[in-house]
PDB file of C-alpha atoms in Angstrom:
ATOM      1  CA  MET A   1       0.000   0.000   0.000  1.00 44.00           C
ATOM      2  CA  SER A   2       1.309   3.454  -0.913  1.00 43.00           C
ATOM      3  CA  THR A   3       2.200   5.804   1.930  1.00 47.00           C
ATOM      4  CA  ASP A   4       2.668   8.812  -0.336  1.00 48.00           C
ATOM      5  CA  PRO A   5       0.873  11.938   0.897  1.00 54.00           C
ATOM      6  CA  ILE A   6      -2.402  12.796  -0.793  1.00 60.00           C
ATOM      7  CA  ALA A   7      -2.184  15.720  -3.209  1.00 59.00           C
ATOM      8  CA  PRO A   8      -4.139  18.796  -2.013  1.00 60.00           C
ATOM      9  CA  GLU A   9      -6.535  18.656  -4.970  1.00 60.00           C
ATOM     10  CA  ASP A  10      -7.252  14.970  -4.285  1.00 70.00           C
ATOM     11  CA  GLU A  11      -7.756  15.703  -0.588  1.00 73.00           C
ATOM     12  CA  MET A  12     -10.368  18.351  -1.441  1.00 74.00           C
ATOM     13  CA  ALA A  13     -12.135  15.951  -3.803  1.00 80.00           C
ATOM     14  CA  LEU A  14     -12.238  13.287  -1.087  1.00 88.00           C
ATOM     15  CA  ALA A  15     -13.590  15.853   1.387  1.00 89.00           C
ATOM     16  CA  ALA A  16     -16.759  16.288  -0.646  1.00 86.00           C
ATOM     17  CA  LYS A  17     -17.442  12.544  -0.382  1.00 89.00           C
ATOM     18  CA  LEU A  18     -17.328  12.502   3.407  1.00 89.00           C
ATOM     19  CA  PRO A  19     -20.604  12.455   5.369  1.00 90.00           C
ATOM     20  CA  GLN A  20     -21.536  16.031   6.213  1.00 94.00           C
ATOM     21  CA  ALA A  21     -24.497  16.200   8.618  1.00 95.00           C
ATOM     22  CA  ASP A  22     -23.417  13.027  10.439  1.00 95.00           C
ATOM     23  CA  ALA A  23     -19.737  13.147  11.451  1.00 94.00           C
ATOM     24  CA  SER A  24     -19.962  10.269  13.926  1.00 93.00           C
ATOM     25  CA  SER A  25     -17.332   8.325  11.999  1.00 93.00           C
ATOM     26  CA  LEU A  26     -14.871  11.249  12.072  1.00 93.00           C
ATOM     27  CA  VAL A  27     -14.782  12.331  15.719  1.00 92.00           C
ATOM     28  CA  ASP A  28     -15.076  10.700  19.114  1.00 93.00           C
ATOM     29  CA  ARG A  29     -18.172  12.314  20.573  1.00 92.00           C
ATOM     30  CA  GLU A  30     -17.039  12.118  24.202  1.00 93.00           C
ATOM     31  CA  VAL A  31     -13.691  13.728  23.404  1.00 92.00           C
ATOM     32  CA  LEU A  32     -15.375  16.403  21.304  1.00 91.00           C
ATOM     33  CA  GLU A  33     -17.965  17.237  23.957  1.00 90.00           C
ATOM     34  CA  ALA A  34     -15.276  17.528  26.633  1.00 90.00           C
ATOM     35  CA  GLN A  35     -13.332  19.950  24.412  1.00 88.00           C
ATOM     36  CA  VAL A  36     -16.446  22.025  23.693  1.00 87.00           C
ATOM     37  CA  GLN A  37     -17.436  22.134  27.350  1.00 89.00           C
ATOM     38  CA  ASP A  38     -13.954  23.249  28.387  1.00 86.00           C
ATOM     39  CA  MET A  39     -14.023  26.098  25.872  1.00 82.00           C
ATOM     40  CA  TYR A  40     -17.483  27.282  26.859  1.00 79.00           C
ATOM     41  CA  ARG A  41     -16.641  27.129  30.555  1.00 85.00           C
ATOM     42  CA  GLN A  42     -14.009  29.727  29.640  1.00 82.00           C
ATOM     43  CA  VAL A  43     -16.754  31.747  27.957  1.00 80.00           C
ATOM     44  CA  ALA A  44     -18.960  31.509  31.048  1.00 80.00           C
ATOM     45  CA  ARG A  45     -16.054  32.747  33.178  1.00 83.00           C
ATOM     46  CA  GLU A  46     -15.465  35.588  30.685  1.00 73.00           C
ATOM     47  CA  ASP A  47     -11.930  34.296  30.094  1.00 67.00           C
ATOM     48  CA  GLU A  48     -11.145  35.277  26.507  1.00 58.00           C
ATOM     49  CA  ALA A  49      -7.395  34.559  26.523  1.00 57.00           C
ATOM     50  CA  GLN A  50      -7.388  31.477  24.277  1.00 63.00           C
ATOM     51  CA  LEU A  51     -10.643  31.832  22.339  1.00 70.00           C
ATOM     52  CA  HIS A  52     -10.775  31.709  18.542  1.00 73.00           C
ATOM     53  CA  PHE A  53     -13.862  33.948  18.442  1.00 82.00           C
ATOM     54  CA  ALA A  54     -15.060  37.248  19.870  1.00 82.00           C
ATOM     55  CA  VAL A  55     -17.582  37.452  22.726  1.00 87.00           C
ATOM     56  CA  GLY A  56     -19.618  40.100  24.498  1.00 91.00           C
ATOM     57  CA  ARG A  57     -21.719  43.185  23.873  1.00 95.00           C
ATOM     58  CA  GLN A  58     -19.641  44.633  21.030  1.00 94.00           C
ATOM     59  CA  LEU A  59     -19.966  41.375  19.134  1.00 94.00           C
ATOM     60  CA  ALA A  60     -23.740  41.366  19.646  1.00 96.00           C
ATOM     61  CA  LEU A  61     -24.002  44.928  18.373  1.00 97.00           C
ATOM     62  CA  ARG A  62     -21.847  44.141  15.354  1.00 95.00           C
ATOM     63  CA  VAL A  63     -23.981  41.189  14.258  1.00 96.00           C
ATOM     64  CA  GLY A  64     -27.169  43.219  14.530  1.00 97.00           C
ATOM     65  CA  TYR A  65     -28.663  43.121  18.034  1.00 98.00           C
ATOM     66  CA  PRO A  66     -30.432  46.417  18.849  1.00 98.00           C
ATOM     67  CA  SER A  67     -28.760  48.254  21.729  1.00 98.00           C
ATOM     68  CA  GLU A  68     -32.093  48.842  23.473  1.00 98.00           C
ATOM     69  CA  LEU A  69     -32.717  45.089  23.562  1.00 97.00           C
ATOM     70  CA  LEU A  70     -29.254  44.436  24.994  1.00 98.00           C
ATOM     71  CA  ASP A  71     -29.781  47.148  27.612  1.00 98.00           C
ATOM     72  CA  ALA A  72     -32.770  45.215  28.950  1.00 98.00           C
ATOM     73  CA  ILE A  73     -31.002  41.904  29.696  1.00 97.00           C
ATOM     74  CA  PRO A  74     -28.395  41.006  32.351  1.00 97.00           C
ATOM     75  CA  ALA A  75     -25.008  42.494  31.462  1.00 96.00           C
ATOM     76  CA  GLU A  76     -23.210  39.409  32.800  1.00 95.00           C
ATOM     77  CA  ALA A  77     -25.088  37.153  30.367  1.00 95.00           C
ATOM     78  CA  LEU A  78     -24.176  39.472  27.521  1.00 95.00           C
ATOM     79  CA  ALA A  79     -20.516  39.407  28.575  1.00 92.00           C
ATOM     80  CA  SER A  80     -20.559  35.684  27.739  1.00 90.00           C
ATOM     81  CA  PHE A  81     -22.440  36.071  24.449  1.00 94.00           C
ATOM     82  CA  ALA A  82     -20.726  33.964  21.776  1.00 91.00           C
ATOM     83  CA  GLY A  83     -23.316  34.043  19.004  1.00 94.00           C
ATOM     84  CA  VAL A  84     -22.461  34.370  15.334  1.00 95.00           C
ATOM     85  CA  GLY A  85     -25.390  36.374  13.953  1.00 97.00           C
ATOM     86  CA  TYR A  86     -28.751  38.012  14.574  1.00 98.00           C
ATOM     87  CA  HIS A  87     -31.919  35.981  14.025  1.00 98.00           C
ATOM     88  CA  PHE A  88     -34.668  37.572  16.094  1.00 98.00           C
ATOM     89  CA  ASP A  89     -36.082  39.527  13.153  1.00 98.00           C
ATOM     90  CA  LEU A  90     -36.443  36.182  11.351  1.00 98.00           C
ATOM     91  CA  ALA A  91     -37.927  34.476  14.416  1.00 98.00           C
ATOM     92  CA  ALA A  92     -40.603  37.231  14.654  1.00 98.00           C
ATOM     93  CA  LEU A  93     -41.536  36.259  18.203  1.00 98.00           C
ATOM     94  CA  ALA A  94     -44.978  37.269  19.432  1.00 98.00           C
ATOM     95  CA  PRO A  95     -46.415  37.690  22.952  1.00 98.00           C
ATOM     96  CA  GLY A  96     -47.564  34.405  24.445  1.00 98.00           C
ATOM     97  CA  GLU A  97     -45.391  32.115  22.312  1.00 98.00           C
ATOM     98  CA  LYS A  98     -43.417  29.164  23.652  1.00 98.00           C
ATOM     99  CA  VAL A  99     -39.736  29.320  22.616  1.00 98.00           C
ATOM    100  CA  LEU A 100     -36.918  26.792  22.847  1.00 98.00           C
ATOM    101  CA  ASP A 101     -33.297  28.002  22.658  1.00 98.00           C
ATOM    102  CA  LEU A 102     -30.834  25.280  21.598  1.00 98.00           C
ATOM    103  CA  GLY A 103     -27.425  25.896  23.168  1.00 96.00           C
ATOM    104  CA  ALA A 104     -28.543  28.745  25.399  1.00 96.00           C
ATOM    105  CA  GLY A 105     -25.135  29.400  26.970  1.00 92.00           C
ATOM    106  CA  SER A 106     -25.345  32.021  29.710  1.00 93.00           C
ATOM    107  CA  GLY A 107     -28.775  33.106  28.541  1.00 96.00           C
ATOM    108  CA  THR A 108     -28.415  36.133  26.243  1.00 97.00           C
ATOM    109  CA  ASP A 109     -30.842  34.895  23.580  1.00 98.00           C
ATOM    110  CA  ALA A 110     -33.201  33.309  26.100  1.00 98.00           C
ATOM    111  CA  PHE A 111     -33.507  36.617  27.943  1.00 98.00           C
ATOM    112  CA  CYS A 112     -33.978  38.508  24.666  1.00 98.00           C
ATOM    113  CA  ALA A 113     -36.713  36.049  23.688  1.00 98.00           C
ATOM    114  CA  ALA A 114     -38.404  36.438  27.081  1.00 98.00           C
ATOM    115  CA  LEU A 115     -38.711  40.183  26.574  1.00 98.00           C
ATOM    116  CA  GLN A 116     -40.439  39.575  23.236  1.00 98.00           C
ATOM    117  CA  VAL A 117     -42.887  36.835  24.296  1.00 98.00           C
ATOM    118  CA  GLY A 118     -43.739  38.646  27.530  1.00 98.00           C
ATOM    119  CA  ALA A 119     -45.151  37.302  30.778  1.00 96.00           C
ATOM    120  CA  SER A 120     -47.770  35.265  28.907  1.00 98.00           C
ATOM    121  CA  GLY A 121     -45.108  33.401  26.947  1.00 98.00           C
ATOM    122  CA  SER A 122     -42.318  31.081  28.008  1.00 98.00           C
ATOM    123  CA  VAL A 123     -38.720  30.332  27.062  1.00 98.00           C
ATOM    124  CA  VAL A 124     -36.684  27.200  27.710  1.00 98.00           C
ATOM    125  CA  GLY A 125     -32.941  27.242  27.163  1.00 98.00           C
ATOM    126  CA  VAL A 126     -30.955  23.995  26.936  1.00 98.00           C
ATOM    127  CA  ASP A 127     -27.189  23.631  27.111  1.00 95.00           C
ATOM    128  CA  PHE A 128     -24.785  20.878  28.112  1.00 92.00           C
ATOM    129  CA  THR A 129     -22.097  23.024  29.762  1.00 89.00           C
ATOM    130  CA  ASP A 130     -22.620  23.146  33.515  1.00 90.00           C
ATOM    131  CA  GLU A 131     -21.065  26.568  34.180  1.00 90.00           C
ATOM    132  CA  GLN A 132     -23.129  28.190  31.436  1.00 92.00           C
ATOM    133  CA  ILE A 133     -26.397  26.809  32.804  1.00 94.00           C
ATOM    134  CA  GLU A 134     -25.483  27.719  36.388  1.00 94.00           C
ATOM    135  CA  LYS A 135     -24.684  31.284  35.377  1.00 94.00           C
ATOM    136  CA  ALA A 136     -27.884  31.615  33.330  1.00 96.00           C
ATOM    137  CA  MET A 137     -30.028  30.327  36.209  1.00 97.00           C
ATOM    138  CA  ARG A 138     -28.385  32.668  38.703  1.00 96.00           C
ATOM    139  CA  LEU A 139     -29.019  35.685  36.464  1.00 97.00           C
ATOM    140  CA  ARG A 140     -32.602  34.599  35.764  1.00 98.00           C
ATOM    141  CA  ASP A 141     -33.387  34.355  39.462  1.00 97.00           C
ATOM    142  CA  ARG A 142     -31.613  37.598  40.319  1.00 97.00           C
ATOM    143  CA  ASP A 143     -33.258  39.665  37.584  1.00 97.00           C
ATOM    144  CA  GLY A 144     -36.754  38.178  37.745  1.00 96.00           C
ATOM    145  CA  PHE A 145     -37.121  36.432  34.384  1.00 97.00           C
ATOM    146  CA  GLY A 146     -39.823  34.137  35.727  1.00 96.00           C
ATOM    147  CA  GLN A 147     -40.946  32.854  32.325  1.00 97.00           C
ATOM    148  CA  VAL A 148     -37.477  31.442  31.524  1.00 98.00           C
ATOM    149  CA  GLU A 149     -36.293  27.937  32.370  1.00 98.00           C
ATOM    150  CA  PHE A 150     -32.825  26.471  31.817  1.00 98.00           C
ATOM    151  CA  LEU A 151     -32.070  22.761  31.522  1.00 97.00           C
ATOM    152  CA  GLU A 152     -28.878  20.780  31.079  1.00 95.00           C
ATOM    153  CA  ALA A 153     -29.493  18.572  28.029  1.00 96.00           C
ATOM    154  CA  SER A 154     -28.134  17.588  24.632  1.00 96.00           C
ATOM    155  CA  ILE A 155     -29.615  19.397  21.627  1.00 97.00           C
ATOM    156  CA  ASP A 156     -29.913  16.131  19.651  1.00 97.00           C
ATOM    157  CA  ASP A 157     -31.890  14.361  22.420  1.00 97.00           C
ATOM    158  CA  LEU A 158     -34.375  16.832  23.862  1.00 98.00           C
ATOM    159  CA  PRO A 159     -36.414  16.044  27.016  1.00 98.00           C
ATOM    160  CA  PHE A 160     -39.678  17.507  25.688  1.00 98.00           C
ATOM    161  CA  GLU A 161     -42.942  16.194  24.298  1.00 98.00           C
ATOM    162  CA  ASP A 162     -43.823  16.433  20.620  1.00 98.00           C
ATOM    163  CA  ALA A 163     -45.178  19.777  19.377  1.00 98.00           C
ATOM    164  CA  ALA A 164     -44.356  21.524  22.674  1.00 98.00           C
ATOM    165  CA  PHE A 165     -43.045  24.796  21.171  1.00 98.00           C
ATOM    166  CA  ASP A 166     -44.027  27.505  18.707  1.00 98.00           C
ATOM    167  CA  VAL A 167     -40.472  28.576  17.862  1.00 98.00           C
ATOM    168  CA  VAL A 168     -36.996  27.028  18.106  1.00 98.00           C
ATOM    169  CA  ILE A 169     -33.984  29.353  18.015  1.00 98.00           C
ATOM    170  CA  SER A 170     -30.242  28.662  18.084  1.00 98.00           C
ATOM    171  CA  ASN A 171     -27.136  30.786  17.674  1.00 97.00           C
ATOM    172  CA  GLY A 172     -23.699  29.448  16.750  1.00 95.00           C
ATOM    173  CA  VAL A 173     -24.347  26.019  18.223  1.00 95.00           C
ATOM    174  CA  VAL A 174     -25.551  23.444  15.663  1.00 97.00           C
ATOM    175  CA  ASN A 175     -22.153  23.524  13.937  1.00 94.00           C
ATOM    176  CA  LEU A 176     -20.702  22.075  17.161  1.00 93.00           C
ATOM    177  CA  SER A 177     -22.816  18.939  16.873  1.00 95.00           C
ATOM    178  CA  PRO A 178     -21.466  15.907  14.993  1.00 95.00           C
ATOM    179  CA  VAL A 179     -25.064  14.765  14.375  1.00 97.00           C
ATOM    180  CA  LYS A 180     -26.740  17.795  12.830  1.00 98.00           C
ATOM    181  CA  HIS A 181     -29.393  15.627  11.175  1.00 98.00           C
ATOM    182  CA  ARG A 182     -30.554  14.537  14.625  1.00 98.00           C
ATOM    183  CA  VAL A 183     -30.518  18.113  15.961  1.00 98.00           C
ATOM    184  CA  PHE A 184     -32.861  19.307  13.222  1.00 98.00           C
ATOM    185  CA  ALA A 185     -35.037  16.186  13.503  1.00 98.00           C
ATOM    186  CA  GLU A 186     -35.438  16.914  17.224  1.00 98.00           C
ATOM    187  CA  ALA A 187     -36.216  20.570  16.509  1.00 98.00           C
ATOM    188  CA  ALA A 188     -38.934  19.458  14.102  1.00 98.00           C
ATOM    189  CA  ARG A 189     -40.324  16.960  16.611  1.00 98.00           C
ATOM    190  CA  VAL A 190     -40.747  19.473  19.432  1.00 98.00           C
ATOM    191  CA  LEU A 191     -42.234  22.168  17.163  1.00 98.00           C
ATOM    192  CA  ARG A 192     -45.919  22.329  16.423  1.00 98.00           C
ATOM    193  CA  ARG A 193     -46.871  22.054  12.764  1.00 97.00           C
ATOM    194  CA  GLY A 194     -46.366  25.505  11.245  1.00 97.00           C
ATOM    195  CA  GLY A 195     -43.864  26.327  13.981  1.00 98.00           C
ATOM    196  CA  ARG A 196     -40.733  28.274  13.133  1.00 98.00           C
ATOM    197  CA  LEU A 197     -37.011  27.606  13.287  1.00 98.00           C
ATOM    198  CA  ALA A 198     -34.636  30.583  13.344  1.00 98.00           C
ATOM    199  CA  VAL A 199     -30.904  29.965  13.536  1.00 98.00           C
ATOM    200  CA  ALA A 200     -27.596  31.758  13.147  1.00 98.00           C
ATOM    201  CA  ASP A 201     -24.721  29.387  12.532  1.00 97.00           C
ATOM    202  CA  ILE A 202     -21.369  28.721  10.893  1.00 95.00           C
ATOM    203  CA  VAL A 203     -21.256  27.011   7.495  1.00 96.00           C
ATOM    204  CA  SER A 204     -18.623  26.587   4.810  1.00 95.00           C
ATOM    205  CA  GLY A 205     -18.331  27.297   1.114  1.00 94.00           C
ATOM    206  CA  ARG A 206     -16.798  23.891   0.429  1.00 94.00           C
ATOM    207  CA  ALA A 207     -16.378  20.612   2.275  1.00 95.00           C
ATOM    208  CA  LEU A 208     -13.608  20.536   4.873  1.00 94.00           C
ATOM    209  CA  LYS A 209     -10.732  18.070   4.542  1.00 92.00           C
ATOM    210  CA  GLU A 210     -10.894  14.950   6.670  1.00 93.00           C
ATOM    211  CA  ARG A 211      -7.875  15.867   8.810  1.00 90.00           C
ATOM    212  CA  THR A 212      -9.465  19.245   9.595  1.00 89.00           C
ATOM    213  CA  ARG A 213     -12.791  17.651  10.488  1.00 92.00           C
ATOM    214  CA  ARG A 214     -11.080  15.232  12.856  1.00 92.00           C
ATOM    215  CA  ASN A 215      -9.504  18.101  14.841  1.00 88.00           C
ATOM    216  CA  VAL A 216     -11.641  18.463  17.966  1.00 87.00           C
ATOM    217  CA  GLU A 217      -9.954  21.722  18.972  1.00 83.00           C
ATOM    218  CA  LEU A 218     -11.106  23.278  15.693  1.00 83.00           C
ATOM    219  CA  TRP A 219     -14.588  21.815  16.279  1.00 86.00           C
ATOM    220  CA  ALA A 220     -14.775  23.645  19.598  1.00 81.00           C
ATOM    221  CA  ALA A 221     -13.634  26.811  17.817  1.00 79.00           C
ATOM    222  CA  CYS A 222     -16.750  26.577  15.578  1.00 77.00           C
ATOM    223  CA  ILE A 223     -14.635  25.770  12.498  1.00 85.00           C
ATOM    224  CA  ALA A 224     -14.242  22.021  11.925  1.00 89.00           C
ATOM    225  CA  GLY A 225     -17.932  21.313  12.459  1.00 93.00           C
ATOM    226  CA  ALA A 226     -18.942  23.620   9.622  1.00 94.00           C
ATOM    227  CA  ILE A 227     -20.527  21.874   6.645  1.00 96.00           C
ATOM    228  CA  PRO A 228     -21.278  23.342   3.201  1.00 97.00           C
ATOM    229  CA  ARG A 229     -24.160  25.819   3.199  1.00 97.00           C
ATOM    230  CA  ARG A 230     -26.122  23.689   0.720  1.00 97.00           C
ATOM    231  CA  SER A 231     -25.670  20.565   2.862  1.00 97.00           C
ATOM    232  CA  TYR A 232     -26.778  22.496   5.945  1.00 98.00           C
ATOM    233  CA  ILE A 233     -29.981  23.687   4.278  1.00 98.00           C
ATOM    234  CA  ASP A 234     -30.641  20.238   2.770  1.00 98.00           C
ATOM    235  CA  THR A 235     -30.354  18.719   6.257  1.00 98.00           C
ATOM    236  CA  ILE A 236     -32.944  21.152   7.623  1.00 98.00           C
ATOM    237  CA  GLU A 237     -35.316  20.427   4.754  1.00 98.00           C
ATOM    238  CA  ALA A 238     -34.868  16.660   5.176  1.00 97.00           C
ATOM    239  CA  ALA A 239     -36.114  17.063   8.758  1.00 98.00           C
ATOM    240  CA  GLY A 240     -39.451  18.395   7.486  1.00 97.00           C
ATOM    241  CA  PHE A 241     -38.851  22.137   7.219  1.00 98.00           C
ATOM    242  CA  ARG A 242     -39.337  24.605   4.393  1.00 98.00           C
ATOM    243  CA  VAL A 243     -36.388  27.013   4.464  1.00 98.00           C
ATOM    244  CA  GLY A 244     -37.230  30.641   3.775  1.00 97.00           C
ATOM    245  CA  GLU A 245     -34.799  33.557   4.023  1.00 95.00           C
ATOM    246  CA  ALA A 246     -31.088  32.757   4.406  1.00 97.00           C
ATOM    247  CA  ARG A 247     -28.535  35.558   4.612  1.00 97.00           C
ATOM    248  CA  THR A 248     -24.828  36.001   5.255  1.00 97.00           C
ATOM    249  CA  ASN A 249     -23.777  37.803   8.431  1.00 95.00           C
ATOM    250  CA  ASP A 250     -20.972  40.271   9.150  1.00 91.00           C
ATOM    251  CA  TYR A 251     -18.912  37.977  11.346  1.00 91.00           C
ATOM    252  CA  ASP A 252     -15.185  37.179  11.622  1.00 87.00           C
ATOM    253  CA  PHE A 253     -13.114  34.873  13.764  1.00 85.00           C
ATOM    254  CA  ILE A 254     -10.134  36.379  15.595  1.00 78.00           C
ATOM    255  CA  SER A 255      -7.354  33.788  15.903  1.00 78.00           C
ATOM    256  CA  GLU A 256      -4.866  33.297  13.070  1.00 80.00           C
ATOM    257  CA  ARG A 257      -5.590  29.576  12.942  1.00 77.00           C
ATOM    258  CA  ALA A 258      -9.340  30.116  12.645  1.00 79.00           C
ATOM    259  CA  LEU A 259      -8.921  32.849  10.022  1.00 83.00           C
ATOM    260  CA  ASP A 260      -6.696  30.493   8.017  1.00 83.00           C
ATOM    261  CA  ALA A 261      -9.398  27.835   7.984  1.00 81.00           C
ATOM    262  CA  CYS A 262     -12.022  30.406   7.019  1.00 83.00           C
ATOM    263  CA  SER A 263      -9.927  31.484   4.065  1.00 87.00           C
ATOM    264  CA  THR A 264      -9.290  27.908   2.925  1.00 89.00           C
ATOM    265  CA  TYR A 265     -12.875  26.681   3.143  1.00 92.00           C
ATOM    266  CA  GLY A 266     -14.973  29.815   2.736  1.00 92.00           C
ATOM    267  CA  VAL A 267     -16.300  29.555   6.290  1.00 92.00           C
ATOM    268  CA  GLU A 268     -18.995  32.136   7.050  1.00 93.00           C
ATOM    269  CA  SER A 269     -21.899  32.919   9.344  1.00 95.00           C
ATOM    270  CA  ILE A 270     -25.478  32.755   8.111  1.00 97.00           C
ATOM    271  CA  SER A 271     -28.905  33.378   9.613  1.00 98.00           C
ATOM    272  CA  LEU A 272     -31.975  31.590   8.294  1.00 98.00           C
ATOM    273  CA  THR A 273     -35.583  30.824   9.035  1.00 98.00           C
ATOM    274  CA  ALA A 274     -37.639  27.747   8.288  1.00 98.00           C
ATOM    275  CA  VAL A 275     -41.196  26.530   8.879  1.00 98.00           C
ATOM    276  CA  ARG A 276     -42.096  23.015  10.015  1.00 98.00           C
ATOM    277  CA  GLU A 277     -44.335  21.590   7.311  1.00 93.00           C
ATOM    278  CA  THR A 278     -44.647  17.900   8.161  1.00 75.00           C
TER     279      THR A 278
END
């Protein structure tokens, strides 16, 4: 058997043949989750020293969050904001609606959603990083967001009944999952028929090479889990959604390594909305 290195053009061609939405064969899930949790514990502690991405209020403003909305939520939650785009205009939340936030972190989007659905609505945020959930719960209790609940759970195995929510939102999180097809299938399951999905996330312009996709550190940096934009949308539609508006966001990574990967693969942030049809 030849041990010659694979030519770059052949490596790129092979990349397109790899499974995209289901990367179970490429990464060890336990190792990946531990790496992701470690990074987002740093985010919860507002420790930005080794992060590949920006966090905080200035990031939220840059990607489109209105300042008056940010002024109305806990500043400590916003300090740990690590989203990649704005999606609340697409979500079009209304008073009284039931909202689920996938990968809620320290609660920025959950608190923003609570302000929009009001006291008659409800918001549930799920995350699997203990320090994020603990921080979000502390801020909820301190600042009186009584209609918000936070649970520690995996976004591809949700502890909710079918058709329990009107809207599912997520920001910069689905790319971290090696089983995106299951994440969107679960989102469809817990949404009522006609319910809405609004996400901001990281996608790529072309398929990532296998050695990049096996790098769990780059997964945690929101790079290696990116799949081609078309594959991402196809995965949502296969789960029973009709995708509507999809737009590119003004978002950049900050570390040299992450910027390199973005340049190589056309990695970008998008926001989109979809309606559950089936």
